[in-house]
PDB file of C-alpha atoms in Angstrom:
ATOM      1  CA  LYS V   1      30.936  33.512  -5.442  1.00 93.00           C
ATOM      2  CA  ILE V   2      33.310  36.192  -6.101  1.00 96.00           C
ATOM      3  CA  GLU V   3      32.154  38.215  -9.315  1.00 98.00           C
ATOM      4  CA  LYS V   4      34.703  41.377  -8.829  1.00 98.00           C
ATOM      5  CA  LEU V   5      38.412  41.022  -7.916  1.00 98.00           C
ATOM      6  CA  TYR V   6      40.946  44.016  -7.246  1.00 98.00           C
ATOM      7  CA  LEU V   7      44.414  43.881  -7.447  1.00 98.00           C
ATOM      8  CA  ARG V   8      45.449  46.884  -8.343  1.00 98.00           C
ATOM      9  CA  LYS V   9      48.954  48.230  -6.892  1.00 98.00           C
ATOM     10  CA  ASN V  10      50.345  44.999  -5.913  1.00 97.00           C
ATOM     11  CA  ASN V  11      53.775  45.249  -8.045  1.00 97.00           C
ATOM     12  CA  LEU V  12      52.199  42.106 -10.019  1.00 97.00           C
ATOM     13  CA  ALA V  13      54.830  40.936 -12.664  1.00 96.00           C
ATOM     14  CA  SER V  14      53.463  38.328 -14.286  1.00 94.00           C
ATOM     15  CA  ILE V  15      50.463  36.220 -14.306  1.00 94.00           C
ATOM     16  CA  GLU V  16      50.313  32.416 -14.598  1.00 90.00           C
ATOM     17  CA  ASN V  17      48.345  30.343 -16.789  1.00 90.00           C
ATOM     18  CA  PHE V  18      44.738  30.196 -15.845  1.00 92.00           C
ATOM     19  CA  LEU V  19      45.617  32.004 -12.184  1.00 93.00           C
ATOM     20  CA  PHE V  20      42.080  32.978 -12.559  1.00 94.00           C
ATOM     21  CA  SER V  21      40.418  30.054 -13.741  1.00 91.00           C
ATOM     22  CA  ARG V  22      38.837  28.920 -10.296  1.00 93.00           C
ATOM     23  CA  PHE V  23      36.577  32.007 -10.277  1.00 95.00           C
ATOM     24  CA  VAL V  24      33.915  31.315 -12.782  1.00 94.00           C
ATOM     25  CA  ASN V  25      31.723  33.818 -11.438  1.00 97.00           C
ATOM     26  CA  LEU V  26      34.437  36.562 -12.094  1.00 97.00           C
ATOM     27  CA  LYS V  27      32.934  39.765 -14.115  1.00 98.00           C
ATOM     28  CA  GLU V  28      35.320  42.140 -13.331  1.00 98.00           C
ATOM     29  CA  LEU V  29      39.270  42.049 -12.787  1.00 98.00           C
ATOM     30  CA  HIS V  30      41.040  44.862 -11.990  1.00 98.00           C
ATOM     31  CA  LEU V  31      44.967  44.941 -12.360  1.00 98.00           C
ATOM     32  CA  GLY V  32      45.981  48.111 -12.795  1.00 98.00           C
ATOM     33  CA  PHE V  33      48.964  49.907 -11.903  1.00 98.00           C
ATOM     34  CA  ASN V  34      51.371  46.286 -11.279  1.00 98.00           C
ATOM     35  CA  GLU V  35      54.434  45.713 -13.186  1.00 98.00           C
ATOM     36  CA  LEU V  36      53.027  43.158 -16.083  1.00 97.00           C
ATOM     37  CA  GLY V  37      54.840  43.522 -19.225  1.00 96.00           C
ATOM     38  CA  VAL V  38      53.696  40.581 -21.030  1.00 95.00           C
ATOM     39  CA  ILE V  39      49.930  38.769 -20.962  1.00 95.00           C
ATOM     40  CA  LYS V  40      51.376  35.253 -21.337  1.00 93.00           C
ATOM     41  CA  THR V  41      49.220  32.821 -23.440  1.00 93.00           C
ATOM     42  CA  ALA V  42      46.083  31.580 -21.282  1.00 93.00           C
ATOM     43  CA  SER V  43      46.619  34.305 -18.535  1.00 93.00           C
ATOM     44  CA  PHE V  44      42.998  35.060 -18.821  1.00 93.00           C
ATOM     45  CA  GLY V  45      42.172  31.427 -19.768  1.00 89.00           C
ATOM     46  CA  ASN V  46      38.503  30.000 -18.690  1.00 90.00           C
ATOM     47  CA  LEU V  47      37.253  33.601 -18.003  1.00 94.00           C
ATOM     48  CA  ALA V  48      33.865  33.157 -20.050  1.00 94.00           C
ATOM     49  CA  LYS V  49      31.924  35.797 -18.125  1.00 96.00           C
ATOM     50  CA  LEU V  50      34.521  38.319 -17.734  1.00 96.00           C
ATOM     51  CA  GLU V  51      33.005  41.412 -18.829  1.00 97.00           C
ATOM     52  CA  LYS V  52      35.828  44.264 -17.837  1.00 97.00           C
ATOM     53  CA  LEU V  53      39.473  43.590 -17.609  1.00 97.00           C
ATOM     54  CA  ASP V  54      41.443  46.576 -16.260  1.00 98.00           C
ATOM     55  CA  LEU V  55      45.255  46.667 -16.969  1.00 97.00           C
ATOM     56  CA  SER V  56      46.112  50.451 -16.778  1.00 98.00           C
ATOM     57  CA  GLY V  57      48.694  51.542 -15.675  1.00 98.00           C
ATOM     58  CA  ASN V  58      51.110  48.718 -17.015  1.00 98.00           C
ATOM     59  CA  ALA V  59      53.787  48.933 -19.285  1.00 96.00           C
ATOM     60  CA  ILE V  60      52.578  46.000 -21.593  1.00 96.00           C
ATOM     61  CA  LEU V  61      55.095  45.339 -24.318  1.00 96.00           C
ATOM     62  CA  SER V  62      53.317  42.395 -26.032  1.00 95.00           C
ATOM     63  CA  ILE V  63      50.314  39.979 -25.356  1.00 95.00           C
ATOM     64  CA  GLU V  64      50.847  36.471 -26.274  1.00 94.00           C
ATOM     65  CA  ASN V  65      48.412  34.429 -29.018  1.00 94.00           C
ATOM     66  CA  ASN V  66      45.471  32.994 -27.035  1.00 93.00           C
ATOM     67  CA  ALA V  67      45.882  34.965 -24.067  1.00 92.00           C
ATOM     68  CA  PHE V  68      42.150  35.062 -23.274  1.00 88.00           C
ATOM     69  CA  ASN V  69      41.800  31.364 -24.563  1.00 83.00           C
TER      70      ASN V  69
END
């Protein structure tokens, strides 16, 4: 089971809806220093155990409603 996922500095420009939903035990998600500008609806859906989300170093302009549902 994966509890920590490090995807820093991977030039990620977007996150598809429920992309990480298969990682039901995920507690930490590190997405710092990518190219994320918009956090879309359901980007982090179904991550009930998530305790830490690192989005530092991204030029985030907006976070859509229900991005974490």
